[in-house]
PDB file of C-alpha atoms in Angstrom:
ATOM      1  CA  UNK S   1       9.559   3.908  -8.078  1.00 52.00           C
ATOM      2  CA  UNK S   2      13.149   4.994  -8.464  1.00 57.00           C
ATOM      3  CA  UNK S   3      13.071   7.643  -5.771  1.00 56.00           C
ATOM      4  CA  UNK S   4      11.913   4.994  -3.407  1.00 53.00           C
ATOM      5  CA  UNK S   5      14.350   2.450  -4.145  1.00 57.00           C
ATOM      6  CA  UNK S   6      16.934   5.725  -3.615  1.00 59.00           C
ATOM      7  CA  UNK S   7      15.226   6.086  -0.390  1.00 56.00           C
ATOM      8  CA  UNK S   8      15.492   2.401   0.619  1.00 57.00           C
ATOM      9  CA  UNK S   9      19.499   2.340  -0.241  1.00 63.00           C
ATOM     10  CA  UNK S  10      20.397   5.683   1.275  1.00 62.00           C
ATOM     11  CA  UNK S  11      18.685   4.594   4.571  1.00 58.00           C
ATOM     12  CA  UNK S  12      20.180   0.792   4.624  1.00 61.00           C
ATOM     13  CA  UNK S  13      24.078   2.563   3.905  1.00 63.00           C
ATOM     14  CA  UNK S  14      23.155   5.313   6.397  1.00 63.00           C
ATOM     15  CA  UNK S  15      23.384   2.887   9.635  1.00 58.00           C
ATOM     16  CA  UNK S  16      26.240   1.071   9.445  1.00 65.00           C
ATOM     17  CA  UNK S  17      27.836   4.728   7.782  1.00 66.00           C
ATOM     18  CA  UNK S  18      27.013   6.154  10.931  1.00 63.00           C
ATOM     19  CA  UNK S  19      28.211   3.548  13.467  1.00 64.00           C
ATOM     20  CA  UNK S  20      31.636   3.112  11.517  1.00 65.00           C
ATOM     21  CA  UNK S  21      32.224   6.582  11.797  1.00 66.00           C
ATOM     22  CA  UNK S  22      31.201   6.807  15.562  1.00 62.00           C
ATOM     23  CA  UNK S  23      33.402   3.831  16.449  1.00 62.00           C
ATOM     24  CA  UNK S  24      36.187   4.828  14.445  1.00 64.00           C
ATOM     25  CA  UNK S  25      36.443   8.925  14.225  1.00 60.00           C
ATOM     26  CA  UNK S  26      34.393   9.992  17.492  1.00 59.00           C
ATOM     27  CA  UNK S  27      35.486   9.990  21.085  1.00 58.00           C
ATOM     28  CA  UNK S  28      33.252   8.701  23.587  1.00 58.00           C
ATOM     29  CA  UNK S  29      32.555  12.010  24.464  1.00 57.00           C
ATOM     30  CA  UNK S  30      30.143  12.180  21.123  1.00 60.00           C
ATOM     31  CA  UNK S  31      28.656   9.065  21.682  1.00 60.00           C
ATOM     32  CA  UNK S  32      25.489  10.776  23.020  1.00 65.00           C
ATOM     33  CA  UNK S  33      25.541  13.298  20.198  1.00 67.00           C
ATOM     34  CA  UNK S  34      25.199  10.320  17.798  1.00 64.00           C
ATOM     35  CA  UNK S  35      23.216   8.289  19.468  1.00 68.00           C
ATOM     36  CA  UNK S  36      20.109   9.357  18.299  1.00 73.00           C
ATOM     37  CA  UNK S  37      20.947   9.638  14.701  1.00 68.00           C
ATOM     38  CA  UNK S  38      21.800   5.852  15.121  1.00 67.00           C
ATOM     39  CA  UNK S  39      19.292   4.705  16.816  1.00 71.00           C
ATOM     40  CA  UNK S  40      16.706   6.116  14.324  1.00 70.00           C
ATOM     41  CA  UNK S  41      19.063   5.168  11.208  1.00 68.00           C
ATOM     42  CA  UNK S  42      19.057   1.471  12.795  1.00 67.00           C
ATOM     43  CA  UNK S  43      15.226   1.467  12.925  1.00 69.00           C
ATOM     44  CA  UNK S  44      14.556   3.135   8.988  1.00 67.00           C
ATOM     45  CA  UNK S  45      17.453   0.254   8.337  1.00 67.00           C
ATOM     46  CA  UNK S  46      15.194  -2.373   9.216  1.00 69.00           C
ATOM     47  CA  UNK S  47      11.850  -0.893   7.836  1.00 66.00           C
ATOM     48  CA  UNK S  48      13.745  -0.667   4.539  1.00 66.00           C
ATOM     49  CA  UNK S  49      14.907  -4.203   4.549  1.00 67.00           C
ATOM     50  CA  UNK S  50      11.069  -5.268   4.825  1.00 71.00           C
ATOM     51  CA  UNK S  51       9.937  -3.067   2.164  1.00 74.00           C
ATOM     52  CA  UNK S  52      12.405  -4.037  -0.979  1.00 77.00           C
ATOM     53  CA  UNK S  53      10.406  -7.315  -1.129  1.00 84.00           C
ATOM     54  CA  UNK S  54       6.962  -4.806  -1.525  1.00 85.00           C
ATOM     55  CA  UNK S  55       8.749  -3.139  -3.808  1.00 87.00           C
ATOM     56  CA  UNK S  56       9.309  -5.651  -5.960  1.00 90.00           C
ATOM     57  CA  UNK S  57       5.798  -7.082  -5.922  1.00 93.00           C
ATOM     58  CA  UNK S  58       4.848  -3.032  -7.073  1.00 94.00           C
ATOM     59  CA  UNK S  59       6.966  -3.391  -9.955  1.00 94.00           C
ATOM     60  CA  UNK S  60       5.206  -6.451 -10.907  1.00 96.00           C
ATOM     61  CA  UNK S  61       1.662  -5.050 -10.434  1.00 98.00           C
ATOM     62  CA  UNK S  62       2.818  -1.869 -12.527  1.00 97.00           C
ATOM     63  CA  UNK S  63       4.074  -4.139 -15.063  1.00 97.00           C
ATOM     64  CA  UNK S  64       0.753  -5.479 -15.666  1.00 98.00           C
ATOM     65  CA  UNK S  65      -1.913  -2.825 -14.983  1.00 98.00           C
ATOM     66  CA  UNK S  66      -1.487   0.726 -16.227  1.00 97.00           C
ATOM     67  CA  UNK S  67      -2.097   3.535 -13.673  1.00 97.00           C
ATOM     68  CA  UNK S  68      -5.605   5.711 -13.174  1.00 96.00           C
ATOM     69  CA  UNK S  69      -6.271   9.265 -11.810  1.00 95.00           C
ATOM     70  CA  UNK S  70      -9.429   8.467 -10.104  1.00 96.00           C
ATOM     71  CA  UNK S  71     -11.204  10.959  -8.735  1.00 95.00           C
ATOM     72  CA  UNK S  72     -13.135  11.277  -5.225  1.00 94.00           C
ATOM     73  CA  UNK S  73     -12.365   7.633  -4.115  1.00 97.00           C
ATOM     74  CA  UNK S  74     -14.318   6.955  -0.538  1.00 97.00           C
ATOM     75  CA  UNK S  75     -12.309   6.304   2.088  1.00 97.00           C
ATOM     76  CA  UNK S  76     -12.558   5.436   5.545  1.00 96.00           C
ATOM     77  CA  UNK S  77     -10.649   4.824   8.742  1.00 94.00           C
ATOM     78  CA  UNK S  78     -12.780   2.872  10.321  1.00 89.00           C
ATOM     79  CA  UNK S  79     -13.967  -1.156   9.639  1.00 91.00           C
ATOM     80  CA  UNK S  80     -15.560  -1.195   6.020  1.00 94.00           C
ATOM     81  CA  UNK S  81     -18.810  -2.837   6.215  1.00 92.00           C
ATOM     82  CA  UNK S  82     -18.131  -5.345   3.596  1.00 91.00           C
ATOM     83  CA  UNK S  83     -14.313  -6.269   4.334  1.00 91.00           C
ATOM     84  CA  UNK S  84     -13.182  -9.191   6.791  1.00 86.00           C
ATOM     85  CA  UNK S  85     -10.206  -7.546   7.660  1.00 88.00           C
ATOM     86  CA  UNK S  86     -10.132  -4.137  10.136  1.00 90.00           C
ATOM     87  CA  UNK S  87      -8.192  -1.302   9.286  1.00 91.00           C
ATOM     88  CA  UNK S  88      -8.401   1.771   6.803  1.00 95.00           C
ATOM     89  CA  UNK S  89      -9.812   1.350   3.317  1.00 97.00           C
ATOM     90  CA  UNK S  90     -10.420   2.687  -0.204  1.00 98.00           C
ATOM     91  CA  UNK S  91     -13.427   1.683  -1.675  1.00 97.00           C
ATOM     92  CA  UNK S  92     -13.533   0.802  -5.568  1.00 97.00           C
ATOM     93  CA  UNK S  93     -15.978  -0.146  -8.517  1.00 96.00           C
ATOM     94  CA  UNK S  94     -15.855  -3.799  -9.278  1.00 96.00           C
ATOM     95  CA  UNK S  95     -14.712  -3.900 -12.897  1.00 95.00           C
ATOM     96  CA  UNK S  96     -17.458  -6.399 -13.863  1.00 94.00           C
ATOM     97  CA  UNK S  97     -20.408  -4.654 -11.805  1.00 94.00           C
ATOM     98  CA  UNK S  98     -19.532  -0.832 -11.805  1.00 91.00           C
ATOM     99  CA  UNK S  99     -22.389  -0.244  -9.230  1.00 93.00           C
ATOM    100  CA  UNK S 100     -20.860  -2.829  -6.557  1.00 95.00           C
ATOM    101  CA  UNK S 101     -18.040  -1.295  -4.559  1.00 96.00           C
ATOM    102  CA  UNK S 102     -14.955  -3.494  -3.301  1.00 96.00           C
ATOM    103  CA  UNK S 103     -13.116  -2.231  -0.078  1.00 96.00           C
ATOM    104  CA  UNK S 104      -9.709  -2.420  -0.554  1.00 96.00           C
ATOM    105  CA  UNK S 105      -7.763  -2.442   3.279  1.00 96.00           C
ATOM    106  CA  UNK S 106      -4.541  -1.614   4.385  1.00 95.00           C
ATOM    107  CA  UNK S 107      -3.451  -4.795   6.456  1.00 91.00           C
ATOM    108  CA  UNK S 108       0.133  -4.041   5.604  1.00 80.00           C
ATOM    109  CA  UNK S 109       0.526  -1.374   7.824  1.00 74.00           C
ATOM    110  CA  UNK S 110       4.280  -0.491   7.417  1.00 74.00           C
ATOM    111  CA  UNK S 111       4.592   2.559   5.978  1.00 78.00           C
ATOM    112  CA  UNK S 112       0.786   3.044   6.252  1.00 89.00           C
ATOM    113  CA  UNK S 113       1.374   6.585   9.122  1.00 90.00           C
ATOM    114  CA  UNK S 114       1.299   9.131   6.037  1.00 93.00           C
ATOM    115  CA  UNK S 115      -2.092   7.632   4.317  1.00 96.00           C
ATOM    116  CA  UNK S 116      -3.767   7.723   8.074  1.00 95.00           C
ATOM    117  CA  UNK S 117      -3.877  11.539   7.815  1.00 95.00           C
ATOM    118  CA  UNK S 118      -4.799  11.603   4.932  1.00 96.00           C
ATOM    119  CA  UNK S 119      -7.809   9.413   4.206  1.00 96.00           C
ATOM    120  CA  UNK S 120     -11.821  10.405   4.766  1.00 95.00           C
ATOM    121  CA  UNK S 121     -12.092  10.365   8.956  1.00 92.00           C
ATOM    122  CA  UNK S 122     -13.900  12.863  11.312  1.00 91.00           C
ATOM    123  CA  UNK S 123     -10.660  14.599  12.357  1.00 92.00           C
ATOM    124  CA  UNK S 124      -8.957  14.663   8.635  1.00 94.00           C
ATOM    125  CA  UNK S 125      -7.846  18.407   7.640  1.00 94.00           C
ATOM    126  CA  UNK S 126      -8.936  19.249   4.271  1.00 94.00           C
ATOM    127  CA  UNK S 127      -5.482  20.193   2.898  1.00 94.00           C
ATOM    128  CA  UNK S 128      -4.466  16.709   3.788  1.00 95.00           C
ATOM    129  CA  UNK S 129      -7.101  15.263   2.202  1.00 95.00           C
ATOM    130  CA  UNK S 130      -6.711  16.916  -0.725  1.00 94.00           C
ATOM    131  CA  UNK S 131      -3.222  15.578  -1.043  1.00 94.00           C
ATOM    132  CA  UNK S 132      -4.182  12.604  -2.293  1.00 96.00           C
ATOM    133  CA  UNK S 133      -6.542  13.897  -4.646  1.00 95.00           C
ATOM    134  CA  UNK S 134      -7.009  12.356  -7.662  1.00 95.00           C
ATOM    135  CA  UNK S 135      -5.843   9.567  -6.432  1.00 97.00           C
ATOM    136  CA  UNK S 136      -3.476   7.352  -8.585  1.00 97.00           C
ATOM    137  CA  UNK S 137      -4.178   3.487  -8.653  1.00 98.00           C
ATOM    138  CA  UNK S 138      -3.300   0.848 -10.374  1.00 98.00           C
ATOM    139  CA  UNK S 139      -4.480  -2.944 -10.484  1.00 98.00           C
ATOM    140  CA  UNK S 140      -7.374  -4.731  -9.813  1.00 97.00           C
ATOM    141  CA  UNK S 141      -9.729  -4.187  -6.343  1.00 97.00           C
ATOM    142  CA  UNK S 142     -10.951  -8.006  -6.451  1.00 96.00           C
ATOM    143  CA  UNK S 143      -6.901  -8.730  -6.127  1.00 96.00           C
ATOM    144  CA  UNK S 144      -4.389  -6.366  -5.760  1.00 97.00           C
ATOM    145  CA  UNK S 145      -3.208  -3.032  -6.826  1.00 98.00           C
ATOM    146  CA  UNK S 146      -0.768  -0.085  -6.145  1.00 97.00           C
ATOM    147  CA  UNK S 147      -1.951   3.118  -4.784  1.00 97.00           C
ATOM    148  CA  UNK S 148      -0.111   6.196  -5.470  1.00 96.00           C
ATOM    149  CA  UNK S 149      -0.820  10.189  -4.164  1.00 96.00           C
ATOM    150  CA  UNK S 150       0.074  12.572  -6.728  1.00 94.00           C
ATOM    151  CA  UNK S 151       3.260  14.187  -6.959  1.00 87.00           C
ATOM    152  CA  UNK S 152       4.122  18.171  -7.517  1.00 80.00           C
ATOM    153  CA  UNK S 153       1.572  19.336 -10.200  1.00 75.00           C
ATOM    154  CA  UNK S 154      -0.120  15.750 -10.191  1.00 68.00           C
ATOM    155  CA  UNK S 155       2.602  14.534 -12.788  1.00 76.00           C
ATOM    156  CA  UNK S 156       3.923  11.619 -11.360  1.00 88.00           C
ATOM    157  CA  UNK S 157       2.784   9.137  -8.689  1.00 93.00           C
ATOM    158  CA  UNK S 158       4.603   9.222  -4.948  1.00 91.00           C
ATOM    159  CA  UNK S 159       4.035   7.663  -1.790  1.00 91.00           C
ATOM    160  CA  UNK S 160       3.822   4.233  -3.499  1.00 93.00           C
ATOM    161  CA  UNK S 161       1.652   1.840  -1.469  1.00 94.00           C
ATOM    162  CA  UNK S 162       0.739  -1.931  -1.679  1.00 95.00           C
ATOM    163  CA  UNK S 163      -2.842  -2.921  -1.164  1.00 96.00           C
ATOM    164  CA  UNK S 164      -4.376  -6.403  -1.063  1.00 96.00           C
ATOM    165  CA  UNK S 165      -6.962  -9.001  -0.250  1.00 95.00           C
ATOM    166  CA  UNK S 166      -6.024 -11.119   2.159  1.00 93.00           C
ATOM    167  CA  UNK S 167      -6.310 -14.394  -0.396  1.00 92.00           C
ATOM    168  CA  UNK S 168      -3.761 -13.132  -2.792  1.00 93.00           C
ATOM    169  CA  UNK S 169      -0.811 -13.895  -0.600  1.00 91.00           C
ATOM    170  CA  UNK S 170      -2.815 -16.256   2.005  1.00 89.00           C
ATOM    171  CA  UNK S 171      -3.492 -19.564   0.989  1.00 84.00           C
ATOM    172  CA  UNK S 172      -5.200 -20.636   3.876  1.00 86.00           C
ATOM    173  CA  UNK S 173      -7.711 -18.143   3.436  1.00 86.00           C
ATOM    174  CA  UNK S 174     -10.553 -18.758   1.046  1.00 84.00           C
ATOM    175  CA  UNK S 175     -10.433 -16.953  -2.314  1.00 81.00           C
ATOM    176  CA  UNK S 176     -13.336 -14.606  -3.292  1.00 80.00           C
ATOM    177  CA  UNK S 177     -12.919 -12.708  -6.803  1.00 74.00           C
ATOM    178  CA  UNK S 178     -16.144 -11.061  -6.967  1.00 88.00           C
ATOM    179  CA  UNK S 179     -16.873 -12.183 -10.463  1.00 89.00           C
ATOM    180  CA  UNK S 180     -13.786 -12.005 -11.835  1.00 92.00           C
ATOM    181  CA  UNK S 181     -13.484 -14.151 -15.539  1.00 92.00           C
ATOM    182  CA  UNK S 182     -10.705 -16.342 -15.777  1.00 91.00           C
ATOM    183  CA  UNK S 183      -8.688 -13.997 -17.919  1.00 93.00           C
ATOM    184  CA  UNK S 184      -8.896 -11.530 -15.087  1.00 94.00           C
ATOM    185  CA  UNK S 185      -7.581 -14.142 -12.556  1.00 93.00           C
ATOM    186  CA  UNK S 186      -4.689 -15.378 -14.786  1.00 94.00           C
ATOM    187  CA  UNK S 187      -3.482 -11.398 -15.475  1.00 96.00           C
ATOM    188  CA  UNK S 188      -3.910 -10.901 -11.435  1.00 95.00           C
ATOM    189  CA  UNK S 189      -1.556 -14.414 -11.396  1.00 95.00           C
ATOM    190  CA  UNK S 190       0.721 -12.194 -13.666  1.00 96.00           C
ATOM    191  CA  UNK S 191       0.520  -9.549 -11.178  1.00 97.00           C
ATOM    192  CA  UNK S 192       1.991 -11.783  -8.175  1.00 95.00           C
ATOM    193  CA  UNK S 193      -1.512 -13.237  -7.072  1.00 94.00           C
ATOM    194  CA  UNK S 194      -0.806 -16.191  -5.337  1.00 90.00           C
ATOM    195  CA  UNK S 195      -4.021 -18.144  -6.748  1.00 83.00           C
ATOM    196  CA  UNK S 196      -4.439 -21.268  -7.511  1.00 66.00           C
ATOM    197  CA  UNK S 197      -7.827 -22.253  -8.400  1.00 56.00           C
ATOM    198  CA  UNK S 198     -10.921 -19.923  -9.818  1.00 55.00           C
ATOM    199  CA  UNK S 199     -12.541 -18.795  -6.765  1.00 50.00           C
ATOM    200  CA  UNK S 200     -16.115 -18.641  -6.459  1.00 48.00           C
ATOM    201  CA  UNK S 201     -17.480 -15.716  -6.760  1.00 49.00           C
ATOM    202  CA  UNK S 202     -18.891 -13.578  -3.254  1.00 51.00           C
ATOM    203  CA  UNK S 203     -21.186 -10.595  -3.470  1.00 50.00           C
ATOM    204  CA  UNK S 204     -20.966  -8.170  -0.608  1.00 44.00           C
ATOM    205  CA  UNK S 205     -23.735  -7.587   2.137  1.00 41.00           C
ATOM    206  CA  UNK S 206     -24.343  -4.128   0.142  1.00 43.00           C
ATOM    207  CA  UNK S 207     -25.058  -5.730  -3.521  1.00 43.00           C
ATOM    208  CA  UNK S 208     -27.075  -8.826  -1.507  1.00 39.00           C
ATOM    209  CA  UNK S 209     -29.319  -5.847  -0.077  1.00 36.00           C
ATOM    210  CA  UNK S 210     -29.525  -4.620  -3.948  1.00 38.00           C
ATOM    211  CA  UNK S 211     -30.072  -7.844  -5.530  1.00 39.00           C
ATOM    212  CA  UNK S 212     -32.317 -10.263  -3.199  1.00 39.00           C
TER     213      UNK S 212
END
């Protein structure tokens, strides 16, 4: 966490460092030698902006669930079966039904590029796959949690990344907590889950097929 926040301050002081010293040092005859330094400083300035408010909600979700090495987590790039949203997806055991599997998506796709290569797809090189193997998570699938690919010799977490259901931040979409107790809901609250009623309860098409 404090290598990205590193990350997200270098980049922010990098573009206006960059167009200070072009105005103010540099003749115009430079200006197309900095230009593209700028132009790409200017754009990580932005996408750095967006993410310290992600970054925060990670710190809150670390706060409250210790991190896992899981091993062998599907993955997918396609539509998960049993999410509403499209995009790519871990899958993980429901902590109150071990043999139902929750698809966690990406739908915040900032930042997402460098998990694309790397999660289960037809064209997906091994080595890159095996970059993010075991894979560190924390949280809770039925809410929220913070995925993490393991650093140089697998001893610390890097490549921080937010995942969600939709509900958790969306009001106006309808809750589903896959049988999730009411402690579970109020330490997802803790977490920065924006809920605020139990949810019923939905079973996937999968554990329907299982359980008629």
């Amino acid at each position: 966490m404090t290598m990205n926040v590193l990350g997200q301050v270098g980049w922010t002081v990098a573009y206006p460092g960059l167009l200070y010293i072009m105005v103010v040092y540099t003749s115009s005859a430079f200006v197309l030698v900095f230009l593209p330094f700028i132009l790409y400083s200017l754009y990580r300035f932005f996408i750095q902006l967006t993410y310290f408010p992600w970054a925060l909600r990670m710190r809150r979700v670390l706060r409250e669930y210790p991190w896992q090495l899981l091993e062998a987590v599907p993955s997918g790039l396609g539509k998960h079966p049993d999410a509403r949203e499209d995009g790519m997806w871990f899958e993980l055991p429901n902590p109150a039904d071990r043999e139902e599997m929750i698809p966690l998506v990406f739908i915040k796709h900032q930042r997402s590029y460098w998990w694309l290569k790397r999660l289960d797809g037809p064209r997906t090189k091994q080595h890159r796959r095996a970059q993010i193997e075991p894979l560190w998570f924390a949280g809770d699938p039925r809410f929220l949690a913070v995925v993490a690919a393991p650093g140089r010799n697998g001893e610390a977490p890097r490549r921080l990344h937010m995942l969600y259901q939709r509900p958790v931040f969306d009001r106006r979409v309808e809750p589903e907590t896959w049988d999730a107790g009411s402690a579970d809901i109020e330490r997802a609250r803790r977490a920065g889950a924006a809920i605020s009623a139990a949810p019923h309860s939905r079973r996937t098409s999968a554990d329907h097929r299982l359980h008629p």
